[in-house]
Amino acid sequence: MLKKLLSIAFIGASLSVYAQQSVLTVEKIMRDPKWMGIAPSGAFWEAGSNKLYFSWNPEAAETTPLYYVTPSDRDPRRIGEPEAQNVIRQYSYDKSRSRIVFERSGDIYLRELKSGEESQLTKTVARESNPRFTPDGRNIVFQQGDDLFSLSLDGREWEQLTHFGRADNTSRRGPAERSGALNEQDSWLQTDQLELFDVLKVRKRQDSIRRVQRDNAGRRPLRLLDIGSDMLSMQQLSPDGRYVTYQLTKRAEGNRNTIVPNYVTESGYTEDIASRTKVGNALPVSRSYIYDRQRDTVYMIETKSIPGLKDLPDFWDDYPDKKAKLLEENSDRQVSIGQVSWNEQGTAACVVVTSADNKDRWIMRLDAEKGILHLIDRQRDEAWIAGPGIGRSWGTGNIGWIDESSIYFQSEASGYSHIYTANVRTGEKRQLTEGKWEVSDLQLSADRQHFYFTANKKHPGITHFYRMSVKGGEPTQLTEMDGGNEAVLSPDEKWLAVRYSYSNKPWELYLQENKPGAKAEKITASLTEEFRAYPWREPEVIVFKNRFGDDVYARLYQPATPKPSRPAVVFVHGAGYLQNVHYWWSQYSREYMFHNLLADKGYTVLDIDYTGSAGYGRDHRTGIYRHMGGKDLTDQVDGVKLLVEKYGVNPKNIGIYGGSYGGFITLMAMFNEPDVFAAGAALRSVTDWAHYNHGYTANILNEPSDDPIAYKRSSPIYFAEGLKGHLLMCHGMVDVNVHFQDIVRVSQRLIELGKDNWELAVYPVEDHGFVEPSSWTDEYKRILKLFEERLNN
């Protein structure tokens, strides 16, 4: 009897522990994420083999080790640190794909893929990088310092191909002689030096003799490519070895960098962290050059032939006086030329050119002999150029060669990012994919007969991996599991490594054959028993029409037993151009778990992919142009209307919260829609866009001095007088992205306005993305407290 009672007691105790594990608390979900289990990441295949490497940490160790599997042995094996250091992650094939060349510890190595034999090609104290084979496979071209070199694989002889430098630092001559004729004083000093010191006379005579001997031998010295004080980048040799292309960038002058004070330091003193400039500061100016080694001449790539170079953006219509002045000046817009892309034969090249205002992207054919550009494709957007595979002003996106005369690229010309091809000689273009879905991660097969890409063709919130002929046609879906699929193709293209997740199941690694209908076998099991003990919700993905008639997608978390007050919380994701309404594991894992906690407590939670979010095409992406806090805010209000009318939420008990861009929207909501939201938590919020960075902000709002209208209607600080509900603001004090200054300035504004229904929580050691579990816990305890106190009337 006693044994039976003990057994029952043990079972009861086990159930009690299980029940405790299944109850969510802020302290539990805001711990170090290792409590959940660490998902695999960074999968890549070894060159010339079917060995798949990936980072994984099932033991929750201090550092994340490297593992590998093969199609024939799918039991993950851990690699020790010394061996992991020698794993090749980046490499270049020769034309036959039988050899690779790669960098290891600053030296260049060659590997024969069939035998696995390796040869070390360089051994210097300098770093050699970016190696690749010449088209004939007889030489390796690589970079050492600023210069390009060629290494013969036959005789192992080096040849320096370029000599980049500064004229005033590469000559033994004195400064007066370098700058031209000597003045009277310097001429006297030089004569006096030669009269006084025999060693100078001897060296001068020997230098003269060496110059004569060198000239008589007919050996031409390597031309100095003078870069002056500019920054050098994009050094590249054409496949035929004739042309060297490169870019020089003149640093912007007169800019003032911001300073972020760090108060909690090892020294005990406040230390300043140098940070970025603000939007609207002067930009660097880049110019692209060609060095014709055959003619030993340098010339700049001309941009005058680019169509629409003088076109002014439409926003200038709101400033007629400024527009009239610009029209009178008739200046070319500033542009930047990207990396030159050569065909395999070296007979044709193309470049992507972007305007500094990011309203235009041109794909141009480069006539390297003359330095002239010819138009292949122009994409114009009165908002800003971006989208999957297209890149922004700092990138060129997906572009490559199919054959000697045809290229592929992506464009939003149809309203969604799709695949296009163009003949660079005839100008003929074709759109290969179409529909209300987007292509990403585009790549060409080794035989150049097929494209592989990821797309949300089935649903905006589901991604699959596809194959399609380079001639077009219906794409073939290769992955089968609905959710998020991140596929990595093996070198022989027979296998796929797939990182897969679902909305309530974090990422795991799978392996499958590269063919439709193939079964994906799970390789990793990362989740802890504690994480699996709770029945994580699969949020319902819904779609509603906003006031403009557009489809807006959202994640909905409904409580099994709503609170009597029928409260709801609206979550606003960050980053602006980001997607969070989908069927894969959210990058906002803590927030996802917090929403489960809120639903357990009787709250309805709505998470909206508002206007400006990714995944839905160009119009949704650019719908916030010149007015952040416009459609992206009214989408939140329209979502609340849906909650009230369809899901029975009490309109007086609605809260809102979010971080970064989500914090910005929270402030705009609390200031501009005070009758809709009773409480809000704004985390690491932008409060004034004129104080954010250039790369992000100028695309959406132009520049403050050019378009003050856009900044005034988009910045919360100008609307602070509208606050009625209860506001919590949280900010890291060493945030180098959205500076602590932002929240200090809006706090001062609230003080001057006499508002007393707000509070500010500061986190002295946190940057933009919090790291310390204690900070996460404190922040979300405050958020929960705010909602519990203010949304249960």
GROMACS .gro file of C-alpha atoms in nm, residues 390-670:
model
  281
  390ILE     CA    1   1.750   4.422  -5.651
  391GLY     CA    2   1.953   4.579  -5.376
  392ARG     CA    3   1.958   4.933  -5.252
  393SER     CA    4   2.195   5.217  -5.325
  394TRP     CA    5   2.485   5.024  -5.167
  395GLY     CA    6   2.431   4.698  -5.365
  396THR     CA    7   2.379   4.575  -5.719
  397GLY     CA    8   2.144   4.284  -5.648
  398ASN     CA    9   2.132   3.960  -5.845
  399ILE     CA   10   2.292   3.996  -6.187
  400GLY     CA   11   2.500   3.751  -6.388
  401TRP     CA   12   2.584   3.604  -6.727
  402ILE     CA   13   2.394   3.314  -6.885
  403ASP     CA   14   2.612   3.299  -7.196
  404GLU     CA   15   2.845   3.526  -7.392
  405SER     CA   16   2.574   3.781  -7.475
  406SER     CA   17   2.288   3.729  -7.226
  407ILE     CA   18   2.250   3.841  -6.866
  408TYR     CA   19   1.990   3.778  -6.597
  409PHE     CA   20   1.870   4.021  -6.333
  410GLN     CA   21   1.575   4.104  -6.109
  411SER     CA   22   1.342   4.401  -6.136
  412GLU     CA   23   1.023   4.535  -5.980
  413ALA     CA   24   0.902   4.669  -6.316
  414SER     CA   25   0.585   4.456  -6.289
  415GLY     CA   26   0.525   4.559  -5.928
  416TYR     CA   27   0.687   4.245  -5.783
  417SER     CA   28   1.050   4.132  -5.792
  418HIS     CA   29   1.084   3.890  -6.084
  419ILE     CA   30   1.349   3.738  -6.311
  420TYR     CA   31   1.443   3.904  -6.640
  421THR     CA   32   1.698   3.831  -6.911
  422ALA     CA   33   1.850   4.068  -7.164
  423ASN     CA   34   2.074   4.041  -7.467
  424VAL     CA   35   2.346   4.298  -7.406
  425ARG     CA   36   2.411   4.344  -7.779
  426THR     CA   37   2.057   4.367  -7.918
  427GLY     CA   38   1.889   4.508  -7.606
  428GLU     CA   39   1.609   4.248  -7.624
  429LYS     CA   40   1.457   4.182  -7.278
  430ARG     CA   41   1.229   3.906  -7.147
  431GLN     CA   42   1.040   3.867  -6.820
  432LEU     CA   43   1.064   3.501  -6.715
  433THR     CA   44   0.849   3.493  -6.400
  434GLU     CA   45   0.531   3.684  -6.323
  435GLY     CA   46   0.254   3.707  -6.068
  436LYS     CA   47   0.179   3.860  -5.730
  437TRP     CA   48   0.475   3.693  -5.561
  438GLU     CA   49   0.846   3.763  -5.523
  439VAL     CA   50   1.171   3.591  -5.615
  440SER     CA   51   1.472   3.589  -5.381
  441ASP     CA   52   1.808   3.409  -5.352
  442LEU     CA   53   1.839   3.366  -5.729
  443GLN     CA   54   2.129   3.155  -5.860
  444LEU     CA   55   2.233   2.989  -6.187
  445SER     CA   56   2.305   2.617  -6.218
  446ALA     CA   57   2.661   2.507  -6.296
  447ASP     CA   58   2.568   2.417  -6.655
  448ARG     CA   59   2.386   2.751  -6.696
  449GLN     CA   60   2.068   2.577  -6.805
  450HIS     CA   61   1.851   2.638  -6.500
  451PHE     CA   62   1.773   2.896  -6.236
  452TYR     CA   63   1.728   2.805  -5.871
  453PHE     CA   64   1.544   3.048  -5.645
  454THR     CA   65   1.328   3.092  -5.337
  455ALA     CA   66   0.981   3.242  -5.380
  456ASN     CA   67   0.656   3.300  -5.190
  457LYS     CA   68   0.454   3.182  -5.492
  458LYS     CA   69   0.212   2.964  -5.294
  459HIS     CA   70   0.129   3.225  -5.027
  460PRO     CA   71   0.293   3.552  -4.914
  461GLY     CA   72   0.385   3.379  -4.588
  462ILE     CA   73   0.517   3.049  -4.731
  463THR     CA   74   0.851   3.009  -4.909
  464HIS     CA   75   0.962   2.719  -5.128
  465PHE     CA   76   1.269   2.641  -5.338
  466TYR     CA   77   1.218   2.623  -5.716
  467ARG     CA   78   1.399   2.527  -6.037
  468MET     CA   79   1.322   2.680  -6.377
  469SER     CA   80   1.478   2.672  -6.724
  470VAL     CA   81   1.680   2.979  -6.821
  471LYS     CA   82   1.437   3.006  -7.112
  472GLY     CA   83   1.145   3.046  -6.874
  473GLY     CA   84   0.836   2.833  -6.822
  474GLU     CA   85   0.654   2.711  -6.513
  475PRO     CA   86   0.886   2.684  -6.210
  476THR     CA   87   0.921   2.338  -6.052
  477GLN     CA   88   0.870   2.333  -5.675
  478LEU     CA   89   1.144   2.127  -5.509
  479THR     CA   90   1.059   2.156  -5.139
  480GLU     CA   91   0.738   2.011  -4.997
  481MET     CA   92   0.693   2.127  -4.636
  482ASP     CA   93   0.485   2.446  -4.610
  483GLY     CA   94   0.647   2.709  -4.391
  484GLY     CA   95   0.991   2.862  -4.433
  485ASN     CA   96   1.245   2.680  -4.654
  486GLU     CA   97   1.605   2.800  -4.682
  487ALA     CA   98   1.775   2.568  -4.932
  488VAL     CA   99   2.147   2.528  -5.007
  489LEU     CA  100   2.238   2.335  -5.324
  490SER     CA  101   2.520   2.079  -5.314
  491PRO     CA  102   2.815   2.128  -5.554
  492ASP     CA  103   2.700   1.841  -5.777
  493GLU     CA  104   2.342   1.975  -5.755
  494LYS     CA  105   2.207   1.636  -5.648
  495TRP     CA  106   2.117   1.732  -5.291
  496LEU     CA  107   1.950   2.010  -5.098
  497ALA     CA  108   2.028   2.111  -4.742
  498VAL     CA  109   1.707   2.270  -4.619
  499ARG     CA  110   1.673   2.477  -4.303
  500TYR     CA  111   1.303   2.454  -4.231
  501SER     CA  112   1.067   2.592  -3.967
  502TYR     CA  113   0.698   2.643  -3.903
  503SER     CA  114   0.522   2.920  -3.713
  504ASN     CA  115   0.534   2.728  -3.381
  505LYS     CA  116   0.839   2.509  -3.459
  506PRO     CA  117   1.190   2.664  -3.463
  507TRP     CA  118   1.443   2.595  -3.736
  508GLU     CA  119   1.589   2.248  -3.796
  509LEU     CA  120   1.812   2.111  -4.069
  510TYR     CA  121   1.684   1.864  -4.331
  511LEU     CA  122   1.844   1.680  -4.621
  512GLN     CA  123   1.668   1.580  -4.942
  513GLU     CA  124   1.740   1.486  -5.300
  514ASN     CA  125   1.721   1.767  -5.553
  515LYS     CA  126   1.404   1.656  -5.725
  516PRO     CA  127   1.034   1.735  -5.685
  517GLY     CA  128   0.844   1.520  -5.439
  518ALA     CA  129   1.160   1.400  -5.262
  519LYS     CA  130   1.122   1.338  -4.890
  520ALA     CA  131   1.318   1.572  -4.662
  521GLU     CA  132   1.483   1.386  -4.374
  522LYS     CA  133   1.533   1.569  -4.048
  523ILE     CA  134   1.900   1.586  -3.947
  524THR     CA  135   1.892   1.786  -3.623
  525ALA     CA  136   1.674   1.786  -3.311
  526SER     CA  137   1.751   2.104  -3.122
  527LEU     CA  138   1.460   2.175  -2.888
  528THR     CA  139   1.483   2.114  -2.515
  529GLU     CA  140   1.224   1.916  -2.323
  530GLU     CA  141   1.133   2.229  -2.130
  531PHE     CA  142   1.053   2.419  -2.451
  532ARG     CA  143   0.850   2.129  -2.589
  533ALA     CA  144   0.651   2.103  -2.266
  534TYR     CA  145   0.444   2.407  -2.356
  535PRO     CA  146   0.181   2.382  -2.636
  536TRP     CA  147   0.299   2.677  -2.845
  537ARG     CA  148   0.022   2.832  -3.049
  538GLU     CA  149   0.007   2.832  -3.425
  539PRO     CA  150  -0.114   3.190  -3.479
  540GLU     CA  151  -0.392   3.225  -3.733
  541VAL     CA  152  -0.285   3.413  -4.045
  542ILE     CA  153  -0.570   3.641  -4.150
  543VAL     CA  154  -0.612   3.905  -4.420
  544PHE     CA  155  -0.826   4.218  -4.408
  545LYS     CA  156  -0.885   4.522  -4.626
  546ASN     CA  157  -0.748   4.850  -4.503
  547ARG     CA  158  -0.928   5.180  -4.566
  548PHE     CA  159  -0.753   5.211  -4.904
  549GLY     CA  160  -0.878   4.875  -5.026
  550ASP     CA  161  -0.541   4.700  -4.995
  551ASP     CA  162  -0.495   4.350  -4.853
  552VAL     CA  163  -0.317   4.353  -4.517
  553TYR     CA  164  -0.198   4.027  -4.360
  554ALA     CA  165  -0.180   3.970  -3.985
  555ARG     CA  166  -0.109   3.707  -3.722
  556LEU     CA  167  -0.392   3.660  -3.472
  557TYR     CA  168  -0.353   3.506  -3.125
  558GLN     CA  169  -0.690   3.435  -2.958
  559PRO     CA  170  -0.730   3.346  -2.589
  560ALA     CA  171  -0.918   3.029  -2.492
  561THR     CA  172  -1.082   3.232  -2.214
  562PRO     CA  173  -1.084   3.610  -2.272
  563LYS     CA  174  -1.056   3.844  -1.977
  564PRO     CA  175  -1.387   4.004  -1.876
  565SER     CA  176  -1.250   4.336  -1.997
  566ARG     CA  177  -1.190   4.182  -2.346
  567PRO     CA  178  -0.851   4.357  -2.395
  568ALA     CA  179  -0.627   4.336  -2.699
  569VAL     CA  180  -0.265   4.420  -2.777
  570VAL     CA  181  -0.133   4.520  -3.118
  571PHE     CA  182   0.233   4.432  -3.186
  572VAL     CA  183   0.429   4.636  -3.442
  573HIS     CA  184   0.736   4.466  -3.585
  574GLY     CA  185   1.053   4.665  -3.645
  575ALA     CA  186   1.292   4.729  -3.934
  576GLY     CA  187   1.025   4.886  -4.153
  577TYR     CA  188   1.091   4.665  -4.455
  578LEU     CA  189   1.051   4.330  -4.282
  579GLN     CA  190   0.795   4.048  -4.287
  580ASN     CA  191   0.662   3.891  -3.968
  581VAL     CA  192   0.326   3.749  -4.081
  582HIS     CA  193   0.428   3.413  -4.218
  583TYR     CA  194   0.423   3.039  -4.151
  584TRP     CA  195   0.784   3.006  -4.034
  585TRP     CA  196   0.949   3.069  -3.698
  586SER     CA  197   0.955   3.439  -3.621
  587GLN     CA  198   1.282   3.623  -3.577
  588TYR     CA  199   1.089   3.789  -3.293
  589SER     CA  200   1.101   3.471  -3.088
  590ARG     CA  201   1.076   3.646  -2.751
  591GLU     CA  202   0.780   3.851  -2.871
  592TYR     CA  203   0.614   3.536  -3.010
  593MET     CA  204   0.645   3.372  -2.668
  594PHE     CA  205   0.521   3.690  -2.498
  595HIS     CA  206   0.213   3.680  -2.722
  596ASN     CA  207   0.146   3.324  -2.606
  597LEU     CA  208   0.173   3.450  -2.247
  598LEU     CA  209  -0.070   3.735  -2.320
  599ALA     CA  210  -0.317   3.494  -2.481
  600ASP     CA  211  -0.290   3.268  -2.175
  601LYS     CA  212  -0.385   3.570  -1.963
  602GLY     CA  213  -0.693   3.644  -2.177
  603TYR     CA  214  -0.562   3.900  -2.426
  604THR     CA  215  -0.623   3.896  -2.799
  605VAL     CA  216  -0.301   3.980  -2.986
  606LEU     CA  217  -0.273   4.114  -3.342
  607ASP     CA  218   0.060   4.131  -3.528
  608ILE     CA  219   0.027   4.318  -3.860
  609ASP     CA  220   0.244   4.330  -4.174
  610TYR     CA  221   0.159   4.696  -4.218
  611THR     CA  222   0.223   4.905  -4.530
  612GLY     CA  223   0.599   4.915  -4.581
  613SER     CA  224   0.652   4.549  -4.489
  614ALA     CA  225   0.838   4.300  -4.708
  615GLY     CA  226   0.691   4.017  -4.912
  616TYR     CA  227   0.401   4.190  -5.085
  617GLY     CA  228   0.544   4.377  -5.381
  618ARG     CA  229   0.648   4.728  -5.469
  619ASP     CA  230   0.328   4.920  -5.383
  620HIS     CA  231   0.315   4.778  -5.030
  621ARG     CA  232   0.690   4.834  -4.988
  622THR     CA  233   0.682   5.202  -5.088
  623GLY     CA  234   0.343   5.295  -4.945
  624ILE     CA  235   0.514   5.493  -4.667
  625TYR     CA  236   0.716   5.716  -4.902
  626ARG     CA  237   0.733   6.072  -4.764
  627HIS     CA  238   0.498   5.983  -4.477
  628MET     CA  239   0.610   5.729  -4.220
  629GLY     CA  240   0.333   5.710  -3.967
  630GLY     CA  241   0.078   5.745  -4.246
  631LYS     CA  242  -0.056   5.423  -4.400
  632ASP     CA  243   0.159   5.212  -4.168
  633LEU     CA  244  -0.025   5.370  -3.873
  634THR     CA  245  -0.375   5.362  -4.022
  635ASP     CA  246  -0.324   4.989  -4.088
  636GLN     CA  247  -0.292   4.943  -3.710
  637VAL     CA  248  -0.611   5.143  -3.654
  638ASP     CA  249  -0.795   4.943  -3.922
  639GLY     CA  250  -0.672   4.625  -3.752
  640VAL     CA  251  -0.821   4.745  -3.424
  641LYS     CA  252  -1.151   4.808  -3.602
  642LEU     CA  253  -1.145   4.445  -3.719
  643LEU     CA  254  -1.075   4.323  -3.364
  644VAL     CA  255  -1.370   4.517  -3.228
  645GLU     CA  256  -1.619   4.428  -3.501
  646LYS     CA  257  -1.526   4.064  -3.564
  647TYR     CA  258  -1.356   3.936  -3.250
  648GLY     CA  259  -1.547   4.117  -2.975
  649VAL     CA  260  -1.259   4.318  -2.833
  650ASN     CA  261  -1.345   4.610  -2.606
  651PRO     CA  262  -1.246   4.930  -2.795
  652LYS     CA  263  -1.154   5.102  -2.466
  653ASN     CA  264  -0.894   4.839  -2.376
  654ILE     CA  265  -0.651   4.834  -2.669
  655GLY     CA  266  -0.275   4.850  -2.616
  656ILE     CA  267   0.010   4.874  -2.865
  657TYR     CA  268   0.384   4.804  -2.845
  658GLY     CA  269   0.692   4.748  -3.059
  659GLY     CA  270   1.063   4.814  -3.088
  660SER     CA  271   1.272   5.032  -3.322
  661TYR     CA  272   1.036   5.109  -3.612
  662GLY     CA  273   0.767   4.943  -3.400
  663GLY     CA  274   0.853   5.186  -3.120
  664PHE     CA  275   0.823   5.475  -3.364
  665ILE     CA  276   0.476   5.358  -3.474
  666THR     CA  277   0.377   5.313  -3.108
  667LEU     CA  278   0.464   5.678  -3.039
  668MET     CA  279   0.276   5.793  -3.350
  669ALA     CA  280  -0.023   5.586  -3.240
  670MET     CA  281  -0.023   5.724  -2.885
   0.00000   0.00000   0.00000
